[in-house]
Structures are given as C-alpha cells and as structure tokens.
C-alpha cells in the first residue's frame, strides 16, 4: 500500500508540535488550510536563498532560473488537472480571486440586465458575493439550486431552472460544510445543453479527489494552493482558451501588456494577460512541489484513504448523543464533518477541544445562507487530510464527551 500515514506524518514538521506542555497537536482543520510538508517548505526556502530574482524580464542567470521554475510549476499544475495547455492556467492569489476574476472580467463583458446566473444554496461566500456585486451593478438575476435535508442538490429543480436559459452556472464541487460531492459532470453537461458557461469552485475537491477538467468539461475551475499542501497566497484559475482570449484584463500594470502607448495598450498573450505585476514567484514554485508531493502519493489513494477516515468519523460522531451531523450520511462524501452539539455553542465546543490540543473550526465557514437553510447560526467542523489518523478521530470523540459533561 503506497499510503502510509505514519510515513506521511513525518513530512509535516508542525505535527510534532505540542500546543501546550504535554499536549500534542491534533490538527482537524485542513478544510480551512492544510499543513505543509517539508518538501514544500524547503523548496520555498531554497528559492529565496539561491535563486531569488524577478521573472520574465531578466537576461541574467537568476532571472532565467526563476522563470524556468515558475513556468515549469505552471506546466505541472496543468497536467495535474488535465488541462490541454499551460496557457489555460492562470496564477491568482486564491480561489476567491479566481472567481472574482471570472465574475469581473467575463461577467462584465458578457452579462446584461436580466441575464440569469445559477448558483446553489450551499455556496461559499466567494461564489456568492462576486455575483451579488454584478446583480447590484448590472441587474443580473440570481437563481439557486436548493439543498435537500440530507445535503444533496435538488437536481430536478436544477433542470427546471435551466428553462430560464442561464448564461452561467457556477457551483462548488465539494461542500466545505456538508462534505457533499456534487455531480459536477452531470451539472456541466446539462448547463451546456442550454448554452451556459460553467464555473467550478474546486477549493475542496482538487486537494482531495482526482479532478480532471478535460473529463468534467467545465469552462472555468478555481482552486487554492494552501488547501493542497502548498503555500498561502497562490491560487489557480483554469479557463477554456477561447473564453480567456476574449476576456478583458482584470488588472492593469506590468507583465500583462505587449505594448503601452500614452493613451492605449495592447494586452499580452495568455496566461500573462491576467498576471499583472510581480507575481507570487516563490509560492508558485512551492505549489508545483506540492503537486509533485500529492502525485507521488496518488490522488486515487488519497481519496480512498479519506473515504475510510470520514466513514469512520461519521459513524463515531453520530454515536455521541446530541450530535446532529450535517450532510449526506452513508454516501460518498468529502473529508469534512460539520455538526451541531445540542445547545452548546460551537465556540465553546472548540475551546474545550483546544484544551486537548484538537484544532477544529467553529462558525459559519463562510456559508451563512447554507446555515440559514438548516436554521443554525454556526457549526463545529472537523476536517481531515492525508496526515490524519483513526486514533485522532477517537481523540475527537473522547473530547466531545468531555464537552457534554461540562455543559451537562
């Protein structure tokens, strides 16, 4: 079995940490950000020590080396997601910026008042607010695919909404709250049949399951480096080439131009047209190394391992009386478990867990409308990744029993 958690854990220096004397860290917050393996940390370190230079402009050795590292990382990322060409891979800061880029650039060019954009009730704020801004500015119309009580999208209602001839269908691949894995291929295919453009928020899917954009067929895919063992401050927007070609630049400045006159400019070619100014060079290189790291383990192995751990976790959590678990039970789901513990505020829950060194997330997880849908103000979320173990699930459950004792 290529999947050896004990070996994987040795690659993550932070996991050796005691958060308090004698209290070891149990990190169950990877949906917020994953930890980084030493390979990624070393690559960034080595870039700054040995190669640091600005890219694309210099003729000297350092600049050429830096450019080569930066661009070969782009090629790795393109291969990782099954993009035809690295020209379709644009470096951004994160998933949020990637979605804003599409809403601003593609949206302002292609949408007019009354045009329909279909989203879902489970979206992260990053895939709601950019479209709401366009609603305010342009007067587009937003429609939502409802979420069922067990956290699934109402696909029948989606097909009815498609009668409105939407211009865009934008949805998350895996829910950061419910763990629901949405049928991306089916949603995209149906959207295409009415001529809609599609965008997938892959923040929670790309790090955890094999995502090949050529198989799914979506026009845009957004994801973040920091949730997939890479550094913060680097994200990706994949776009279909002809759409990106036709879109205006999102920001103006250095490197996104071919030629500048006093009163006009000519845009650079893809992908540089959307990469104004000095980019996050070290971070891009770090993300390339993170991709190498994940590919060495194998995305299929990762998703298989996580399925085992989340099945075990959901089974154990529902044994705790008073726990109400959100999302699909007994179905394939992403490695997140958000729950409500009868009458105890999630902040109190996570504070007690923290005493045992267990890091979870408490709040609305940037999905307020989804929490409104379930009539909850907040939930406690435990999220898992390649370095988590079955023993850590047991520690979480033991700690929840303490919470119950404390709050009676």
mmCIF file of C-alpha atoms in Angstrom:
data_model
loop_
_atom_site.group_PDB
_atom_site.id
_atom_site.type_symbol
_atom_site.label_atom_id
_atom_site.label_comp_id
_atom_site.label_asym_id
_atom_site.label_seq_id
_atom_site.Cartn_x
_atom_site.Cartn_y
_atom_site.Cartn_z
ATOM 1 C CA UNK A 1 0.000 0.000 0.000
ATOM 2 C CA UNK A 2 1.595 3.269 -1.129
ATOM 3 C CA UNK A 3 -0.410 5.023 1.569
ATOM 4 C CA UNK A 4 1.498 5.041 4.826
ATOM 5 C CA UNK A 5 0.152 7.702 7.198
ATOM 6 C CA UNK A 6 2.969 7.223 9.667
ATOM 7 C CA UNK A 7 5.470 7.975 6.913
ATOM 8 C CA UNK A 8 3.415 10.869 5.553
ATOM 9 C CA UNK A 9 3.162 12.436 9.025
ATOM 10 C CA UNK A 10 6.951 12.575 9.244
ATOM 11 C CA UNK A 11 6.950 15.010 6.301
ATOM 12 C CA UNK A 12 4.923 17.583 8.283
ATOM 13 C CA UNK A 13 7.111 19.309 10.898
ATOM 14 C CA UNK A 14 4.163 21.068 12.558
ATOM 15 C CA UNK A 15 2.585 17.754 13.599
ATOM 16 C CA UNK A 16 5.447 17.196 16.068
ATOM 17 C CA UNK A 17 4.389 20.316 17.917
ATOM 18 C CA UNK A 18 2.962 20.386 21.421
ATOM 19 C CA UNK A 19 0.412 23.197 21.654
ATOM 20 C CA UNK A 20 0.820 23.230 25.425
ATOM 21 C CA UNK A 21 3.316 21.346 27.590
ATOM 22 C CA UNK A 22 2.442 17.659 27.199
ATOM 23 C CA UNK A 23 -0.477 18.359 24.809
ATOM 24 C CA UNK A 24 0.162 17.199 21.254
ATOM 25 C CA UNK A 25 -1.425 18.924 18.277
ATOM 26 C CA UNK A 26 -4.349 17.110 16.645
ATOM 27 C CA UNK A 27 -4.962 19.154 13.514
ATOM 28 C CA UNK A 28 -8.522 18.738 12.228
ATOM 29 C CA UNK A 29 -8.860 21.990 10.292
ATOM 30 C CA UNK A 30 -7.493 21.157 6.846
ATOM 31 C CA UNK A 31 -10.605 22.454 5.072
ATOM 32 C CA UNK A 32 -9.515 25.915 6.265
ATOM 33 C CA UNK A 33 -5.883 25.340 5.305
ATOM 34 C CA UNK A 34 -3.750 22.235 5.053
ATOM 35 C CA UNK A 35 -0.389 21.835 6.697
ATOM 36 C CA UNK A 36 2.756 21.929 4.559
ATOM 37 C CA UNK A 37 5.232 19.102 4.009
ATOM 38 C CA UNK A 38 8.943 19.763 4.474
ATOM 39 C CA UNK A 39 9.475 19.319 0.707
ATOM 40 C CA UNK A 40 7.369 22.431 0.017
ATOM 41 C CA UNK A 41 8.928 24.427 2.857
ATOM 42 C CA UNK A 42 12.438 23.534 1.609
ATOM 43 C CA UNK A 43 11.623 24.490 -1.983
ATOM 44 C CA UNK A 44 10.485 27.975 -0.946
ATOM 45 C CA UNK A 45 13.466 28.339 1.372
ATOM 46 C CA UNK A 46 15.864 27.289 -1.355
ATOM 47 C CA UNK A 47 14.311 29.688 -3.887
ATOM 48 C CA UNK A 48 14.912 32.669 -1.597
ATOM 49 C CA UNK A 49 18.395 31.501 -0.637
ATOM 50 C CA UNK A 50 19.710 30.627 -4.085
ATOM 51 C CA UNK A 51 17.514 31.780 -6.959
ATOM 52 C CA UNK A 52 15.511 34.845 -5.922
ATOM 53 C CA UNK A 53 15.011 37.125 -8.943
ATOM 54 C CA UNK A 54 12.111 38.636 -10.818
ATOM 55 C CA UNK A 55 10.791 36.578 -13.703
ATOM 56 C CA UNK A 56 10.286 37.136 -17.452
ATOM 57 C CA UNK A 57 12.295 40.358 -17.546
ATOM 58 C CA UNK A 58 15.890 39.478 -16.770
ATOM 59 C CA UNK A 59 18.557 38.016 -19.002
ATOM 60 C CA UNK A 60 20.821 37.073 -16.089
ATOM 61 C CA UNK A 61 21.211 33.562 -14.679
ATOM 62 C CA UNK A 62 18.992 34.040 -11.605
ATOM 63 C CA UNK A 63 16.140 35.543 -13.610
ATOM 64 C CA UNK A 64 16.310 32.716 -16.124
ATOM 65 C CA UNK A 65 16.338 30.071 -13.390
ATOM 66 C CA UNK A 66 13.453 31.723 -11.531
ATOM 67 C CA UNK A 67 11.402 31.979 -14.733
ATOM 68 C CA UNK A 68 12.065 28.325 -15.536
ATOM 69 C CA UNK A 69 10.969 27.181 -12.051
ATOM 70 C CA UNK A 70 7.857 29.396 -12.142
ATOM 71 C CA UNK A 71 6.767 28.229 -15.591
ATOM 72 C CA UNK A 72 7.549 24.549 -15.038
ATOM 73 C CA UNK A 73 5.327 24.693 -11.928
ATOM 74 C CA UNK A 74 2.532 26.010 -14.166
ATOM 75 C CA UNK A 75 3.015 23.060 -16.504
ATOM 76 C CA UNK A 76 2.870 20.599 -13.563
ATOM 77 C CA UNK A 77 -0.381 22.169 -12.379
ATOM 78 C CA UNK A 78 -1.835 21.982 -15.906
ATOM 79 C CA UNK A 79 -1.007 18.264 -16.078
ATOM 80 C CA UNK A 80 -2.379 17.697 -12.578
ATOM 81 C CA UNK A 81 -5.862 18.976 -13.508
ATOM 82 C CA UNK A 82 -5.847 17.611 -17.060
ATOM 83 C CA UNK A 83 -5.670 20.982 -18.834
ATOM 84 C CA UNK A 84 -4.692 20.835 -22.504
ATOM 85 C CA UNK A 85 -2.207 23.663 -22.231
ATOM 86 C CA UNK A 86 -0.424 25.650 -19.532
ATOM 87 C CA UNK A 87 -1.748 28.781 -21.287
ATOM 88 C CA UNK A 88 -5.099 27.939 -19.649
ATOM 89 C CA UNK A 89 -3.596 28.046 -16.149
ATOM 90 C CA UNK A 90 -3.583 31.490 -14.548
ATOM 91 C CA UNK A 91 -1.907 32.190 -11.235
ATOM 92 C CA UNK A 92 -4.081 34.147 -8.789
ATOM 93 C CA UNK A 93 -3.907 34.612 -5.011
ATOM 94 C CA UNK A 94 -6.606 32.056 -4.140
ATOM 95 C CA UNK A 95 -9.950 30.555 -5.173
ATOM 96 C CA UNK A 96 -11.675 33.799 -4.206
ATOM 97 C CA UNK A 97 -9.589 35.896 -6.577
ATOM 98 C CA UNK A 98 -10.061 33.336 -9.341
ATOM 99 C CA UNK A 99 -13.864 33.546 -9.064
ATOM 100 C CA UNK A 100 -13.761 37.353 -8.822
ATOM 101 C CA UNK A 101 -11.628 37.439 -11.961
ATOM 102 C CA UNK A 102 -14.281 35.489 -13.881
ATOM 103 C CA UNK A 103 -17.208 37.482 -12.473
ATOM 104 C CA UNK A 104 -15.496 40.806 -13.180
ATOM 105 C CA UNK A 105 -13.846 40.135 -16.497
ATOM 106 C CA UNK A 106 -16.087 37.564 -18.182
ATOM 107 C CA UNK A 107 -19.220 38.774 -16.336
ATOM 108 C CA UNK A 108 -18.968 42.465 -17.185
ATOM 109 C CA UNK A 109 -18.214 41.682 -20.802
ATOM 110 C CA UNK A 110 -20.925 39.072 -21.332
ATOM 111 C CA UNK A 111 -23.796 39.746 -18.943
ATOM 112 C CA UNK A 112 -26.574 42.329 -19.194
ATOM 113 C CA UNK A 113 -29.562 43.212 -17.003
ATOM 114 C CA UNK A 114 -31.966 40.285 -16.640
ATOM 115 C CA UNK A 115 -29.417 37.595 -17.532
ATOM 116 C CA UNK A 116 -29.691 34.561 -15.274
ATOM 117 C CA UNK A 117 -26.795 33.136 -13.264
ATOM 118 C CA UNK A 118 -27.481 29.851 -11.458
ATOM 119 C CA UNK A 119 -25.704 29.157 -8.142
ATOM 120 C CA UNK A 120 -26.522 26.759 -5.284
ATOM 121 C CA UNK A 121 -27.693 27.227 -1.700
ATOM 122 C CA UNK A 122 -24.513 25.580 -0.436
ATOM 123 C CA UNK A 123 -22.038 28.029 -1.989
ATOM 124 C CA UNK A 124 -19.120 29.542 -0.104
ATOM 125 C CA UNK A 125 -19.386 33.334 0.112
ATOM 126 C CA UNK A 126 -16.609 33.524 -2.514
ATOM 127 C CA UNK A 127 -19.005 32.131 -5.087
ATOM 128 C CA UNK A 128 -21.965 34.238 -3.935
ATOM 129 C CA UNK A 129 -20.709 37.762 -3.311
ATOM 130 C CA UNK A 130 -18.932 38.343 -6.679
ATOM 131 C CA UNK A 131 -22.198 37.523 -8.461
ATOM 132 C CA UNK A 132 -24.214 39.599 -5.974
ATOM 133 C CA UNK A 133 -21.949 42.548 -6.830
ATOM 134 C CA UNK A 134 -22.847 42.063 -10.511
ATOM 135 C CA UNK A 135 -26.506 41.837 -9.501
ATOM 136 C CA UNK A 136 -26.184 45.271 -7.886
ATOM 137 C CA UNK A 137 -24.121 46.811 -10.681
ATOM 138 C CA UNK A 138 -25.668 45.293 -13.804
ATOM 139 C CA UNK A 139 -29.000 43.867 -12.665
ATOM 140 C CA UNK A 140 -28.388 40.194 -13.429
ATOM 141 C CA UNK A 141 -30.785 37.696 -11.880
ATOM 142 C CA UNK A 142 -29.553 35.046 -9.441
ATOM 143 C CA UNK A 143 -31.287 31.697 -9.099
ATOM 144 C CA UNK A 144 -30.345 28.909 -6.679
ATOM 145 C CA UNK A 145 -30.372 25.121 -6.792
ATOM 146 C CA UNK A 146 -31.911 24.123 -3.418
ATOM 147 C CA UNK A 147 -30.240 21.773 -0.938
ATOM 148 C CA UNK A 148 -32.194 18.821 0.485
ATOM 149 C CA UNK A 149 -32.293 17.959 4.188
ATOM 150 C CA UNK A 150 -29.534 15.408 3.738
ATOM 151 C CA UNK A 151 -27.309 17.932 1.999
ATOM 152 C CA UNK A 152 -27.800 16.995 -1.654
ATOM 153 C CA UNK A 153 -28.548 19.348 -4.532
ATOM 154 C CA UNK A 154 -32.078 19.128 -5.924
ATOM 155 C CA UNK A 155 -31.119 18.156 -9.473
ATOM 156 C CA UNK A 156 -34.745 18.032 -10.614
ATOM 157 C CA UNK A 157 -35.181 21.688 -9.627
ATOM 158 C CA UNK A 158 -31.893 22.475 -11.403
ATOM 159 C CA UNK A 159 -33.291 21.087 -14.670
ATOM 160 C CA UNK A 160 -36.346 23.336 -14.238
ATOM 161 C CA UNK A 161 -34.103 26.362 -13.659
ATOM 162 C CA UNK A 162 -32.294 25.596 -16.916
ATOM 163 C CA UNK A 163 -35.518 26.555 -18.743
ATOM 164 C CA UNK A 164 -34.600 30.151 -17.807
ATOM 165 C CA UNK A 165 -31.642 29.843 -20.241
ATOM 166 C CA UNK A 166 -28.907 30.887 -17.790
ATOM 167 C CA UNK A 167 -25.711 32.464 -19.120
ATOM 168 C CA UNK A 168 -23.624 30.994 -16.288
ATOM 169 C CA UNK A 169 -23.873 28.064 -13.877
ATOM 170 C CA UNK A 170 -21.349 28.353 -11.022
ATOM 171 C CA UNK A 171 -21.189 25.758 -8.250
ATOM 172 C CA UNK A 172 -18.909 24.170 -5.687
ATOM 173 C CA UNK A 173 -17.584 20.706 -6.394
ATOM 174 C CA UNK A 174 -17.336 19.570 -2.755
ATOM 175 C CA UNK A 175 -19.070 21.408 0.084
ATOM 176 C CA UNK A 176 -16.779 22.760 2.807
ATOM 177 C CA UNK A 177 -19.630 22.335 5.322
ATOM 178 C CA UNK A 178 -21.671 19.317 4.219
ATOM 179 C CA UNK A 179 -18.947 17.266 2.583
ATOM 180 C CA UNK A 180 -21.346 16.674 -0.314
ATOM 181 C CA UNK A 181 -19.605 15.708 -3.547
ATOM 182 C CA UNK A 182 -21.731 17.292 -6.268
ATOM 183 C CA UNK A 183 -22.179 15.502 -9.630
ATOM 184 C CA UNK A 184 -20.014 18.005 -11.497
ATOM 185 C CA UNK A 185 -20.008 16.209 -14.843
ATOM 186 C CA UNK A 186 -23.807 15.937 -14.901
ATOM 187 C CA UNK A 187 -24.311 19.580 -13.842
ATOM 188 C CA UNK A 188 -21.890 20.809 -16.524
ATOM 189 C CA UNK A 189 -23.415 18.657 -19.254
ATOM 190 C CA UNK A 190 -26.928 19.931 -18.501
ATOM 191 C CA UNK A 191 -25.687 23.552 -18.435
ATOM 192 C CA UNK A 192 -24.009 23.082 -21.816
ATOM 193 C CA UNK A 193 -27.242 21.791 -23.339
ATOM 194 C CA UNK A 194 -28.740 25.269 -22.837
ATOM 195 C CA UNK A 195 -25.562 27.100 -23.847
ATOM 196 C CA UNK A 196 -24.488 28.231 -20.368
ATOM 197 C CA UNK A 197 -20.888 28.791 -19.348
ATOM 198 C CA UNK A 198 -19.816 26.808 -16.259
ATOM 199 C CA UNK A 199 -17.527 27.554 -13.332
ATOM 200 C CA UNK A 200 -16.490 25.062 -10.655
ATOM 201 C CA UNK A 201 -15.249 26.094 -7.223
ATOM 202 C CA UNK A 202 -12.721 23.318 -6.689
ATOM 203 C CA UNK A 203 -11.255 24.594 -3.405
ATOM 204 C CA UNK A 204 -12.347 21.441 -1.551
ATOM 205 C CA UNK A 205 -12.130 18.937 -4.418
ATOM 206 C CA UNK A 206 -8.761 19.466 -6.107
ATOM 207 C CA UNK A 207 -6.797 18.704 -2.884
ATOM 208 C CA UNK A 208 -8.795 15.569 -2.085
ATOM 209 C CA UNK A 209 -10.112 13.739 -5.148
ATOM 210 C CA UNK A 210 -8.848 13.286 -8.715
ATOM 211 C CA UNK A 211 -10.147 16.291 -10.704
ATOM 212 C CA UNK A 212 -9.584 16.174 -14.462
ATOM 213 C CA UNK A 213 -11.100 19.205 -16.129
ATOM 214 C CA UNK A 214 -10.937 17.584 -19.595
ATOM 215 C CA UNK A 215 -13.274 14.839 -18.322
ATOM 216 C CA UNK A 216 -15.638 17.153 -16.421
ATOM 217 C CA UNK A 217 -15.804 19.619 -19.299
ATOM 218 C CA UNK A 218 -16.301 22.836 -17.271
ATOM 219 C CA UNK A 219 -15.242 26.193 -18.716
ATOM 220 C CA UNK A 220 -13.622 27.514 -15.542
ATOM 221 C CA UNK A 221 -12.111 25.845 -12.465
ATOM 222 C CA UNK A 222 -10.899 27.757 -9.405
ATOM 223 C CA UNK A 223 -8.816 26.379 -6.533
ATOM 224 C CA UNK A 224 -6.261 27.356 -3.884
ATOM 225 C CA UNK A 225 -2.710 26.203 -3.212
ATOM 226 C CA UNK A 226 -2.889 26.437 0.571
ATOM 227 C CA UNK A 227 -5.541 23.718 0.904
ATOM 228 C CA UNK A 228 -3.444 21.188 -1.077
ATOM 229 C CA UNK A 229 -0.150 21.207 0.869
ATOM 230 C CA UNK A 230 1.027 24.347 -0.934
ATOM 231 C CA UNK A 231 1.773 27.834 0.378
ATOM 232 C CA UNK A 232 -0.754 30.600 1.043
ATOM 233 C CA UNK A 233 -1.126 33.471 -1.408
ATOM 234 C CA UNK A 234 -1.276 31.348 -4.558
ATOM 235 C CA UNK A 235 -4.364 30.050 -6.334
ATOM 236 C CA UNK A 236 -5.297 28.914 -9.811
ATOM 237 C CA UNK A 237 -7.885 29.817 -12.384
ATOM 238 C CA UNK A 238 -8.207 27.354 -15.224
ATOM 239 C CA UNK A 239 -10.178 28.681 -18.177
ATOM 240 C CA UNK A 240 -11.123 27.452 -21.624
ATOM 241 C CA UNK A 241 -8.728 29.126 -24.012
ATOM 242 C CA UNK A 242 -11.231 30.841 -26.317
ATOM 243 C CA UNK A 243 -13.093 32.312 -23.339
ATOM 244 C CA UNK A 244 -9.877 33.624 -21.767
ATOM 245 C CA UNK A 245 -8.766 35.054 -25.128
ATOM 246 C CA UNK A 246 -11.995 37.039 -25.402
ATOM 247 C CA UNK A 247 -11.956 38.328 -21.798
ATOM 248 C CA UNK A 248 -10.548 41.769 -20.963
ATOM 249 C CA UNK A 249 -7.660 42.043 -18.454
ATOM 250 C CA UNK A 250 -8.725 42.039 -14.805
ATOM 251 C CA UNK A 251 -5.905 44.330 -13.636
ATOM 252 C CA UNK A 252 -3.555 46.641 -15.479
ATOM 253 C CA UNK A 253 0.178 47.002 -14.929
ATOM 254 C CA UNK A 254 3.465 45.286 -15.638
ATOM 255 C CA UNK A 255 3.726 41.969 -17.480
ATOM 256 C CA UNK A 256 0.104 41.868 -18.666
ATOM 257 C CA UNK A 257 0.971 44.069 -21.659
ATOM 258 C CA UNK A 258 2.531 43.643 -25.093
ATOM 259 C CA UNK A 259 2.852 47.360 -25.802
ATOM 260 C CA UNK A 260 1.867 50.525 -23.962
ATOM 261 C CA UNK A 261 1.308 53.956 -25.513
ATOM 262 C CA UNK A 262 0.334 57.047 -23.578
ATOM 263 C CA UNK A 263 -3.346 56.624 -24.375
ATOM 264 C CA UNK A 264 -3.736 52.897 -25.057
ATOM 265 C CA UNK A 265 -2.231 49.447 -24.602
ATOM 266 C CA UNK A 266 -2.156 46.007 -26.209
ATOM 267 C CA UNK A 267 -2.691 43.029 -23.903
ATOM 268 C CA UNK A 268 -0.118 40.311 -23.526
ATOM 269 C CA UNK A 269 -0.901 36.762 -24.622
ATOM 270 C CA UNK A 270 -2.306 34.104 -22.295
ATOM 271 C CA UNK A 271 -1.803 33.445 -19.445
ATOM 272 C CA UNK A 272 0.175 36.657 -18.792
ATOM 273 C CA UNK A 273 -2.724 38.901 -19.750
ATOM 274 C CA UNK A 274 -4.211 38.110 -16.315
ATOM 275 C CA UNK A 275 -0.987 38.229 -14.287
ATOM 276 C CA UNK A 276 -0.265 41.898 -13.649
ATOM 277 C CA UNK A 277 2.784 42.891 -11.637
ATOM 278 C CA UNK A 278 5.371 40.750 -9.902
ATOM 279 C CA UNK A 279 3.590 37.510 -9.045
ATOM 280 C CA UNK A 280 3.929 35.186 -6.056
ATOM 281 C CA UNK A 281 7.001 33.505 -7.549
ATOM 282 C CA UNK A 282 8.187 31.508 -4.524
ATOM 283 C CA UNK A 283 4.596 30.455 -3.796
ATOM 284 C CA UNK A 284 4.014 29.260 -7.366
ATOM 285 C CA UNK A 285 7.189 27.177 -7.172
ATOM 286 C CA UNK A 286 6.020 25.832 -3.794
ATOM 287 C CA UNK A 287 2.663 24.877 -5.304
ATOM 288 C CA UNK A 288 4.443 22.987 -8.082
ATOM 289 C CA UNK A 289 6.299 20.977 -5.427
ATOM 290 C CA UNK A 290 3.020 20.371 -3.540
ATOM 291 C CA UNK A 291 1.556 18.944 -6.751
ATOM 292 C CA UNK A 292 4.591 16.628 -7.076
ATOM 293 C CA UNK A 293 4.037 15.557 -3.485
ATOM 294 C CA UNK A 294 0.337 14.738 -3.981
ATOM 295 C CA UNK A 295 1.004 12.938 -7.261
ATOM 296 C CA UNK A 296 3.665 10.792 -5.612
ATOM 297 C CA UNK A 297 1.069 9.611 -3.072
ATOM 298 C CA UNK A 298 -1.589 9.419 -5.818
ATOM 299 C CA UNK A 299 -4.924 11.258 -5.794
ATOM 300 C CA UNK A 300 -6.815 7.990 -6.077
ATOM 301 C CA UNK A 301 -5.047 6.695 -2.940
ATOM 302 C CA UNK A 302 -5.730 9.959 -1.125
ATOM 303 C CA UNK A 303 -9.436 9.919 -1.893
ATOM 304 C CA UNK A 304 -9.667 6.243 -0.919
ATOM 305 C CA UNK A 305 -7.929 6.839 2.418
ATOM 306 C CA UNK A 306 -10.046 9.892 3.197
ATOM 307 C CA UNK A 307 -13.219 7.974 2.438
ATOM 308 C CA UNK A 308 -12.229 5.404 5.082
ATOM 309 C CA UNK A 309 -11.442 8.066 7.657
ATOM 310 C CA UNK A 310 -14.620 10.120 7.085
ATOM 311 C CA UNK A 311 -16.803 6.990 7.178
ATOM 312 C CA UNK A 312 -15.247 6.069 10.497
ATOM 313 C CA UNK A 313 -15.604 9.650 11.773
ATOM 314 C CA UNK A 314 -19.281 9.982 10.826
ATOM 315 C CA UNK A 315 -20.047 6.607 12.430
ATOM 316 C CA UNK A 316 -18.303 7.620 15.655
ATOM 317 C CA UNK A 317 -19.804 11.129 15.761
ATOM 318 C CA UNK A 318 -23.412 10.037 15.424
ATOM 319 C CA UNK A 319 -22.846 7.714 18.419
ATOM 320 C CA UNK A 320 -22.468 10.832 20.576
ATOM 321 C CA UNK A 321 -25.991 11.662 21.721
ATOM 322 C CA UNK A 322 -26.963 15.250 20.946
ATOM 323 C CA UNK A 323 -24.732 15.429 17.863
ATOM 324 C CA UNK A 324 -26.559 16.455 14.696
ATOM 325 C CA UNK A 325 -24.320 15.859 11.709
ATOM 326 C CA UNK A 326 -24.885 17.879 8.540
ATOM 327 C CA UNK A 327 -24.601 16.444 5.048
ATOM 328 C CA UNK A 328 -25.129 13.096 3.368
ATOM 329 C CA UNK A 329 -24.813 10.046 5.602
ATOM 330 C CA UNK A 330 -23.953 6.617 4.160
ATOM 331 C CA UNK A 331 -22.963 8.203 0.877
ATOM 332 C CA UNK A 332 -19.598 9.053 -0.566
ATOM 333 C CA UNK A 333 -18.586 12.402 0.930
ATOM 334 C CA UNK A 334 -15.622 14.705 1.286
ATOM 335 C CA UNK A 335 -13.484 14.552 4.417
ATOM 336 C CA UNK A 336 -15.418 17.143 6.442
ATOM 337 C CA UNK A 337 -17.840 16.652 9.312
ATOM 338 C CA UNK A 338 -19.807 19.699 10.466
ATOM 339 C CA UNK A 339 -22.101 19.176 13.405
ATOM 340 C CA UNK A 340 -24.299 20.834 15.962
ATOM 341 C CA UNK A 341 -23.906 19.631 19.546
ATOM 342 C CA UNK A 342 -27.197 20.066 21.359
ATOM 343 C CA UNK A 343 -27.375 23.531 22.932
ATOM 344 C CA UNK A 344 -23.622 24.105 23.167
ATOM 345 C CA UNK A 345 -22.219 26.996 21.112
ATOM 346 C CA UNK A 346 -19.575 25.839 18.610
ATOM 347 C CA UNK A 347 -17.115 28.350 20.066
ATOM 348 C CA UNK A 348 -17.453 26.659 23.453
ATOM 349 C CA UNK A 349 -17.098 23.234 21.846
ATOM 350 C CA UNK A 350 -13.914 24.184 20.023
ATOM 351 C CA UNK A 351 -12.471 25.846 23.103
ATOM 352 C CA UNK A 352 -12.838 22.656 25.132
ATOM 353 C CA UNK A 353 -11.392 20.608 22.247
ATOM 354 C CA UNK A 354 -8.471 23.035 22.078
ATOM 355 C CA UNK A 355 -7.637 22.200 25.693
ATOM 356 C CA UNK A 356 -6.939 18.686 24.369
ATOM 357 C CA UNK A 357 -4.860 20.096 21.508
ATOM 358 C CA UNK A 358 -7.593 19.404 18.973
ATOM 359 C CA UNK A 359 -7.885 22.109 16.305
ATOM 360 C CA UNK A 360 -11.329 22.336 14.709
ATOM 361 C CA UNK A 361 -13.236 25.213 13.134
ATOM 362 C CA UNK A 362 -16.272 26.895 14.713
ATOM 363 C CA UNK A 363 -18.578 29.313 12.930
ATOM 364 C CA UNK A 364 -20.483 29.562 9.648
ATOM 365 C CA UNK A 365 -17.477 28.525 7.491
ATOM 366 C CA UNK A 366 -18.192 31.333 5.008
ATOM 367 C CA UNK A 367 -21.522 29.706 4.165
ATOM 368 C CA UNK A 368 -24.112 31.758 6.051
ATOM 369 C CA UNK A 369 -27.027 31.104 3.661
ATOM 370 C CA UNK A 370 -26.432 27.351 3.996
ATOM 371 C CA UNK A 371 -26.546 27.636 7.787
ATOM 372 C CA UNK A 372 -29.753 29.699 7.457
ATOM 373 C CA UNK A 373 -31.166 26.861 5.357
ATOM 374 C CA UNK A 374 -30.564 24.453 8.267
ATOM 375 C CA UNK A 375 -31.673 27.045 10.858
ATOM 376 C CA UNK A 376 -28.287 27.094 12.562
ATOM 377 C CA UNK A 377 -26.146 30.123 13.291
ATOM 378 C CA UNK A 378 -22.942 28.109 13.435
ATOM 379 C CA UNK A 379 -21.491 24.610 13.469
ATOM 380 C CA UNK A 380 -18.337 22.878 14.656
ATOM 381 C CA UNK A 381 -16.339 21.418 11.774
ATOM 382 C CA UNK A 382 -13.705 18.704 11.883
ATOM 383 C CA UNK A 383 -11.907 18.236 8.578
ATOM 384 C CA UNK A 384 -9.400 15.574 7.644
ATOM 385 C CA UNK A 385 -6.481 15.119 5.273
ATOM 386 C CA UNK A 386 -3.685 12.709 4.360
ATOM 387 C CA UNK A 387 -1.884 13.110 7.696
ATOM 388 C CA UNK A 388 -4.872 12.389 9.959
ATOM 389 C CA UNK A 389 -5.409 9.039 11.650
ATOM 390 C CA UNK A 390 -8.227 6.886 13.028
ATOM 391 C CA UNK A 391 -6.741 7.478 16.526
ATOM 392 C CA UNK A 392 -7.273 11.222 16.075
ATOM 393 C CA UNK A 393 -10.954 10.597 15.338
ATOM 394 C CA UNK A 394 -11.170 8.700 18.647
ATOM 395 C CA UNK A 395 -9.490 11.605 20.470
ATOM 396 C CA UNK A 396 -12.060 13.980 18.952
ATOM 397 C CA UNK A 397 -14.955 11.804 20.144
ATOM 398 C CA UNK A 398 -13.464 11.432 23.658
ATOM 399 C CA UNK A 399 -13.106 15.181 23.843
ATOM 400 C CA UNK A 400 -16.728 15.710 22.761
ATOM 401 C CA UNK A 401 -17.843 13.555 25.686
ATOM 402 C CA UNK A 402 -15.929 15.990 27.947
ATOM 403 C CA UNK A 403 -17.818 18.892 26.355
ATOM 404 C CA UNK A 404 -21.105 17.174 27.153
ATOM 405 C CA UNK A 405 -20.100 16.566 30.777
ATOM 406 C CA UNK A 406 -19.007 20.175 31.180
ATOM 407 C CA UNK A 407 -22.167 21.657 29.726
ATOM 408 C CA UNK A 408 -24.496 18.971 31.071
#
